[in-house]
Coordinates of C-alpha atoms in Angstrom, one line a residue:
M1 CA 3.0 -13.8 16.6
I2 CA 5.2 -10.8 17.3
T3 CA 8.6 -12.0 18.6
P4 CA 10.8 -9.7 20.6
E5 CA 13.1 -9.3 17.6
L6 CA 10.2 -8.2 15.4
A7 CA 8.8 -5.9 18.1
N8 CA 12.1 -4.2 18.4
S9 CA 12.8 -3.9 14.7
R10 CA 13.3 -0.5 13.2
F11 CA 10.0 -0.5 11.4
M12 CA 7.9 -1.6 14.3
K13 CA 9.6 0.9 16.7
A14 CA 9.1 3.7 14.2
A15 CA 5.5 2.8 13.8
R16 CA 5.1 3.3 17.6
C17 CA 7.0 6.6 17.4
E18 CA 9.9 5.2 19.3
P19 CA 13.6 6.2 18.6
T20 CA 15.5 4.0 16.3
D21 CA 19.3 3.7 15.5
T22 CA 18.6 4.9 12.0
T23 CA 15.6 5.8 9.8
P24 CA 13.9 2.7 8.6
I25 CA 13.1 2.4 4.9
W26 CA 11.2 0.2 2.6
L27 CA 10.0 1.0 -0.9
M28 CA 6.6 0.6 -2.4
R29 CA 6.7 -1.8 -5.4
Q30 CA 10.2 -2.9 -4.3
A31 CA 9.7 -6.2 -6.1
G32 CA 8.9 -4.9 -9.6
R33 CA 9.8 -4.7 -13.3
Y34 CA 12.8 -2.5 -12.7
M35 CA 14.6 -5.4 -11.0
P36 CA 16.3 -8.1 -13.3
E37 CA 15.7 -10.8 -10.7
Y38 CA 12.0 -10.1 -10.7
M39 CA 11.9 -10.1 -14.5
A40 CA 13.7 -13.4 -14.6
V41 CA 10.7 -14.9 -12.8
R42 CA 8.0 -12.8 -14.5
N43 CA 9.1 -13.7 -18.0
K44 CA 8.2 -17.3 -17.4
V45 CA 4.7 -16.7 -16.1
T46 CA 1.8 -14.3 -16.4
F47 CA 1.3 -11.7 -13.8
L48 CA -1.7 -13.5 -12.3
E49 CA 0.2 -16.8 -12.3
L50 CA 3.0 -15.1 -10.4
C51 CA 0.5 -13.8 -7.8
K52 CA -1.2 -17.2 -7.5
T53 CA 1.9 -19.3 -7.2
P54 CA 3.0 -19.1 -3.5
E55 CA 6.6 -20.2 -4.1
L56 CA 7.1 -17.6 -6.8
A57 CA 5.4 -14.8 -4.9
A58 CA 7.6 -15.7 -1.9
Q59 CA 10.7 -15.7 -4.1
V60 CA 10.3 -12.2 -5.5
T61 CA 9.3 -10.8 -2.1
L62 CA 12.4 -12.2 -0.4
E63 CA 14.8 -11.4 -3.2
A64 CA 13.7 -7.7 -3.4
R65 CA 14.1 -7.4 0.4
E66 CA 17.5 -8.9 0.4
I67 CA 18.9 -7.1 -2.6
L68 CA 17.8 -3.7 -1.4
G69 CA 18.6 -4.2 2.3
V70 CA 15.3 -2.6 3.4
D71 CA 13.8 -2.8 6.8
A72 CA 10.6 -4.5 5.8
A73 CA 9.3 -7.0 3.2
I74 CA 6.0 -6.4 1.6
L75 CA 4.0 -9.3 0.3
F76 CA 4.0 -9.7 -3.4
A77 CA 0.3 -9.7 -4.4
D78 CA -2.2 -7.5 -6.1
L79 CA -5.1 -5.3 -4.9
L80 CA -7.8 -6.7 -7.2
P81 CA -8.1 -10.5 -7.0
I82 CA -10.4 -10.1 -4.0
L83 CA -12.9 -8.6 -6.4
Q84 CA -13.2 -12.0 -8.1
L85 CA -14.7 -13.4 -4.9
V86 CA -17.2 -10.5 -4.7
G87 CA -18.5 -11.3 -8.1
F88 CA -16.4 -9.5 -10.7
D89 CA -14.8 -11.0 -13.8
L90 CA -11.2 -9.9 -13.7
T91 CA -8.4 -10.4 -16.2
Y92 CA -5.0 -8.8 -16.7
E93 CA -4.5 -7.8 -20.4
K94 CA -1.0 -7.3 -21.8
G95 CA -0.4 -3.6 -22.2
E96 CA -3.7 -2.6 -20.6
G97 CA -3.4 -3.9 -17.1
P98 CA -6.4 -5.2 -15.0
Q99 CA -9.7 -5.2 -16.8
I100 CA -13.1 -6.0 -15.2
H101 CA -15.5 -7.3 -17.8
N102 CA -18.7 -7.0 -15.8
P103 CA -18.4 -3.6 -14.2
F104 CA -20.9 -2.4 -11.6
R105 CA -22.9 0.3 -13.5
E106 CA -26.6 0.1 -12.3
P107 CA -28.5 -0.4 -9.0
A108 CA -29.6 -3.8 -10.3
D109 CA -25.9 -4.9 -10.2
L110 CA -26.2 -5.3 -6.4
K111 CA -28.0 -8.6 -7.1
R112 CA -24.8 -10.2 -8.4
I113 CA -22.3 -9.1 -5.7
Q114 CA -21.8 -10.7 -2.4
R115 CA -19.5 -10.5 0.6
V116 CA -16.6 -13.0 0.4
Q117 CA -18.0 -16.3 1.6
N118 CA -14.7 -18.2 2.0
I119 CA -11.6 -16.1 2.5
D120 CA -9.5 -19.3 2.0
D121 CA -10.3 -19.0 -1.7
L122 CA -7.3 -16.6 -1.5
G123 CA -5.3 -19.4 0.1
Y124 CA -2.4 -18.8 -2.3
V125 CA -1.8 -15.4 -0.7
F126 CA -1.8 -17.0 2.8
D127 CA 0.5 -19.8 1.7
A128 CA 2.9 -17.2 0.3
I129 CA 2.8 -15.3 3.6
Q130 CA 3.8 -18.5 5.5
L131 CA 6.6 -19.3 3.1
I132 CA 8.0 -15.7 3.3
R133 CA 7.8 -15.5 7.1
K134 CA 9.8 -18.7 7.5
Q135 CA 12.6 -17.4 5.4
L136 CA 12.8 -13.7 6.4
P137 CA 15.4 -12.7 9.0
P138 CA 13.8 -12.7 12.5
D139 CA 14.0 -8.9 12.8
I140 CA 12.4 -8.0 9.5
P141 CA 8.6 -7.6 9.5
L142 CA 6.4 -8.7 6.7
L143 CA 3.8 -6.2 5.5
G144 CA 0.5 -7.3 4.1
F145 CA -1.8 -5.0 2.2
A146 CA -5.2 -4.4 0.5
G147 CA -7.0 -1.8 -1.5
A148 CA -9.1 0.7 0.4
P149 CA -12.9 0.4 -0.2
F150 CA -13.1 3.5 -2.4
T151 CA -10.2 2.4 -4.7
L152 CA -11.7 -1.1 -5.0
A153 CA -15.1 0.2 -5.7
S154 CA -13.7 2.5 -8.4
Y155 CA -12.0 -0.4 -10.1
A156 CA -15.3 -2.4 -9.9
I157 CA -17.3 0.4 -11.4
E158 CA -14.9 1.9 -14.0
G159 CA -13.8 -1.5 -15.1
G160 CA -10.1 -0.4 -15.3
G161 CA -8.1 2.8 -15.1
S162 CA -9.9 6.2 -15.3
R163 CA -9.1 9.9 -15.5
N164 CA -12.4 11.3 -14.4
Y165 CA -14.2 8.5 -12.5
L166 CA -17.4 9.5 -14.2
D167 CA -19.2 6.2 -13.6
T168 CA -18.0 6.0 -10.0
K169 CA -19.3 9.5 -9.2
R170 CA -22.5 8.9 -11.0
I171 CA -23.3 5.9 -8.7
M172 CA -22.1 7.9 -5.7
Y173 CA -24.2 10.9 -6.3
S174 CA -27.3 9.4 -7.9
H175 CA -27.6 6.2 -5.8
P176 CA -26.1 6.8 -2.4
E177 CA -27.9 3.8 -0.9
V178 CA -26.5 1.5 -3.6
W179 CA -23.1 3.0 -3.0
D180 CA -23.4 2.3 0.7
E181 CA -24.3 -1.4 0.1
L182 CA -21.4 -1.8 -2.3
M183 CA -18.9 -0.2 0.0
N184 CA -20.0 -2.1 3.1
T185 CA -19.7 -5.4 1.1
L186 CA -16.1 -4.4 0.3
V187 CA -15.3 -3.3 3.9
D188 CA -16.5 -6.7 5.3
S189 CA -14.6 -8.6 2.6
V190 CA -11.3 -6.7 2.9
S191 CA -11.5 -6.8 6.7
G192 CA -11.6 -10.6 6.6
Y193 CA -8.7 -10.6 4.1
L194 CA -6.4 -8.4 6.1
N195 CA -7.2 -10.1 9.4
R196 CA -6.3 -13.5 7.8
Q197 CA -3.0 -12.0 6.5
L198 CA -2.1 -11.0 10.0
E199 CA -3.1 -14.5 11.4
M200 CA -0.9 -16.1 8.7
G201 CA 2.3 -14.2 9.6
C202 CA 2.2 -10.5 8.6
Q203 CA 3.2 -8.0 11.3
A204 CA 1.6 -4.9 9.7
V205 CA -0.6 -3.9 6.8
Q206 CA -0.9 -1.1 4.4
I207 CA -4.2 0.1 3.0
F208 CA -3.8 1.6 -0.5
D209 CA -6.3 4.4 -1.4
S210 CA -4.6 5.0 -4.7
W211 CA -7.6 6.7 -6.4
A212 CA -9.2 8.7 -3.6
G213 CA -7.4 11.8 -4.7
C214 CA -10.1 12.3 -7.3
L215 CA -12.5 13.3 -4.5
S216 CA -13.2 16.7 -3.0
P217 CA -13.0 16.9 0.9
D218 CA -16.8 16.9 1.1
D219 CA -17.1 13.9 -1.2
Y220 CA -14.3 12.0 0.7
R221 CA -16.1 12.8 4.0
H222 CA -19.4 11.3 2.8
F223 CA -18.4 8.6 0.3
A224 CA -15.1 7.2 1.5
F225 CA -14.2 8.2 5.0
P226 CA -16.8 6.2 6.9
Y227 CA -15.8 3.0 5.2
T228 CA -12.0 3.4 5.5
K229 CA -12.6 4.2 9.2
R230 CA -14.7 1.1 9.7
L231 CA -12.1 -1.1 7.9
I232 CA -9.2 0.2 10.0
S233 CA -11.3 -0.1 13.2
S234 CA -11.9 -3.8 12.4
L235 CA -8.2 -4.7 12.6
P236 CA -6.4 -5.5 15.9
A237 CA -5.6 -2.4 17.9
D238 CA -2.0 -3.4 18.4
T239 CA -1.3 -3.9 14.7
P240 CA 0.6 -1.2 12.8
V241 CA -1.7 0.0 10.0
I242 CA -0.4 2.3 7.3
N243 CA -3.1 4.4 5.8
F244 CA -1.8 5.5 2.4
L245 CA -3.8 8.0 0.2
T246 CA -2.6 9.7 -2.9
G247 CA -3.3 12.6 -5.1
N248 CA -4.9 15.3 -2.9
P249 CA -3.2 17.0 0.0
A250 CA -6.5 18.6 1.0
L251 CA -7.7 15.2 2.2
L252 CA -4.9 14.8 4.8
P253 CA -7.0 15.9 7.9
L254 CA -9.7 13.4 6.9
Q255 CA -7.1 10.7 6.1
V256 CA -5.8 11.1 9.7
A257 CA -9.3 11.0 11.2
A258 CA -10.0 7.8 9.3
G259 CA -7.3 6.1 11.4
G260 CA -4.0 4.3 11.0
T261 CA -0.9 3.9 13.1
V262 CA 1.2 5.4 10.3
Q263 CA 0.0 8.0 7.7
G264 CA 1.5 7.3 4.3
L265 CA 2.2 10.6 2.4
D266 CA 2.6 11.0 -1.3
W267 CA 5.2 13.3 -2.8
R268 CA 2.7 16.2 -3.3
V269 CA 2.5 16.7 0.5
D270 CA 5.0 18.8 2.4
M271 CA 6.1 16.4 5.1
A272 CA 7.2 19.1 7.6
E273 CA 3.9 20.9 7.4
A274 CA 1.8 17.8 7.3
W275 CA 3.5 16.2 10.3
K276 CA 3.2 19.4 12.3
S277 CA -0.5 19.6 11.5
M278 CA -1.4 16.1 12.5
G279 CA 0.8 16.1 15.7
Y280 CA 4.1 14.4 16.3
H281 CA 2.5 11.5 18.2
Q282 CA 1.4 10.3 14.7
A283 CA 3.9 8.2 12.7
V284 CA 4.4 9.1 9.1
Q285 CA 5.7 7.3 6.0
G286 CA 7.2 8.8 2.9
N287 CA 7.6 10.7 0.8
L288 CA 10.3 10.9 -1.9
D289 CA 9.0 11.6 -5.5
P290 CA 9.5 8.2 -7.3
A291 CA 10.8 10.1 -10.3
S292 CA 13.9 11.0 -8.3
L293 CA 15.1 7.5 -8.8
F294 CA 15.7 8.3 -12.5
C295 CA 18.2 11.0 -11.6
E296 CA 21.9 10.9 -11.1
F297 CA 22.7 9.8 -7.6
D298 CA 23.9 13.2 -6.5
V299 CA 20.5 14.6 -7.3
L300 CA 18.7 11.6 -5.8
K301 CA 20.8 12.1 -2.6
E302 CA 19.8 15.7 -2.3
K303 CA 16.1 14.8 -2.7
A304 CA 16.4 12.1 -0.1
Q305 CA 18.2 14.4 2.3
D306 CA 15.4 17.0 1.9
V307 CA 12.9 14.4 3.1
L308 CA 15.1 13.5 6.0
D309 CA 15.5 17.2 6.8
K310 CA 11.7 17.7 6.9
A311 CA 11.4 14.7 9.2
A312 CA 13.9 16.5 11.4
G313 CA 15.0 13.3 13.2
R314 CA 11.7 12.9 15.1
P315 CA 10.8 9.4 16.1
G316 CA 8.1 7.9 13.9
H317 CA 9.4 8.5 10.4
I318 CA 9.5 5.6 8.0
F319 CA 11.3 6.5 4.8
N320 CA 9.5 5.5 1.5
L321 CA 8.6 6.8 -1.9
G322 CA 5.5 8.8 -2.4
H323 CA 4.3 6.0 -4.6
G324 CA 5.8 2.8 -6.2
I325 CA 9.1 2.3 -8.0
M326 CA 8.5 2.7 -11.8
P327 CA 9.8 0.5 -14.6
G328 CA 13.1 1.7 -16.0
V329 CA 14.7 2.7 -12.8
N330 CA 18.3 1.7 -12.4
P331 CA 18.2 -0.9 -9.6
Q332 CA 21.5 0.4 -8.2
N333 CA 19.9 3.7 -7.5
A334 CA 17.3 2.0 -5.3
I335 CA 20.1 0.1 -3.5
D336 CA 22.2 3.2 -3.1
L337 CA 19.1 5.1 -1.8
V338 CA 18.6 2.6 1.0
K339 CA 22.2 2.7 2.0
F340 CA 22.2 6.5 2.0
V341 CA 19.1 6.7 4.1
H342 CA 20.5 4.3 6.6
E343 CA 23.8 6.2 6.8
A344 CA 22.3 9.6 7.0
G345 CA 19.6 8.4 9.4
A346 CA 22.3 7.0 11.7
Q347 CA 24.1 10.3 11.8
I348 CA 20.8 12.1 12.7
A349 CA 20.0 9.5 15.4
E350 CA 23.4 10.1 17.0
T351 CA 22.7 13.8 17.4
Q352 CA 19.4 13.0 19.2
I353 CA 21.2 10.9 21.9

């Protein structure tokens, strides 16, 4: 349910390209290893235990939002556990990250995957959403999220991180009908997952296509675009959907065509040029280089001001990083960044009145 306070929040108004009193800001991976409060929880449990314990997931979500003073909370969860319900053996190995022990490598592997049969098997995510929503300030939206079909398929095929996505592209090119079945299985499963997040108390969702940058425009058009478009089309029309794709500015026109209320831009995109090309009726999110948070604050402030200058005070800009906060960042820099964006954004808003 969207209350009047939530509907009139900075984030929701910006997503509708409506004027706000200042530039809204939240930060990808705002609950993460750079933050002592997060590590105090994380040191007691494994990453997967943290994700699957609603009370702890709610705690780190809420603490990060409050400490930073950002305009939205984002659910603490992970992209990949949904793959367990599709038929993949997923673990998180210390120092290596997520590992899939039965990757999808041959057409015969279609026999062992299935669309998610019972989305409530991810009930720990929905329980966390309800806990978070009860404790968030009434004017702060909660963002849900999921991996885009291409990114999830790549994890399922590669079995972990990859530089060249050789197995993924081999399946795509050599067995397009198998690729189509795998992708449609993921679309249907993720659609159910995101819709349930919204039912349980999220006000908006972000779709992460973190690995699609490895594709050429032609390959994205054929092997990713139709599935992302179908996923976004399956969500309620009045729900803000952030379509976030990284690593290849040449894909921006197709990213926009795939849909989304807000287009998430990584730091390799010139925001001024990108926004002009897609039209100012389209809201945008981004796109400070995450490495800027390692700089002295005077440098960080200059970088942040450059992003604000490129947005030029237009309604519809949600400030964010071009990707998530990295370990080792001084938390005070993140806090000061939020404060600076709010102060500078308020000055810009005053000039627009």
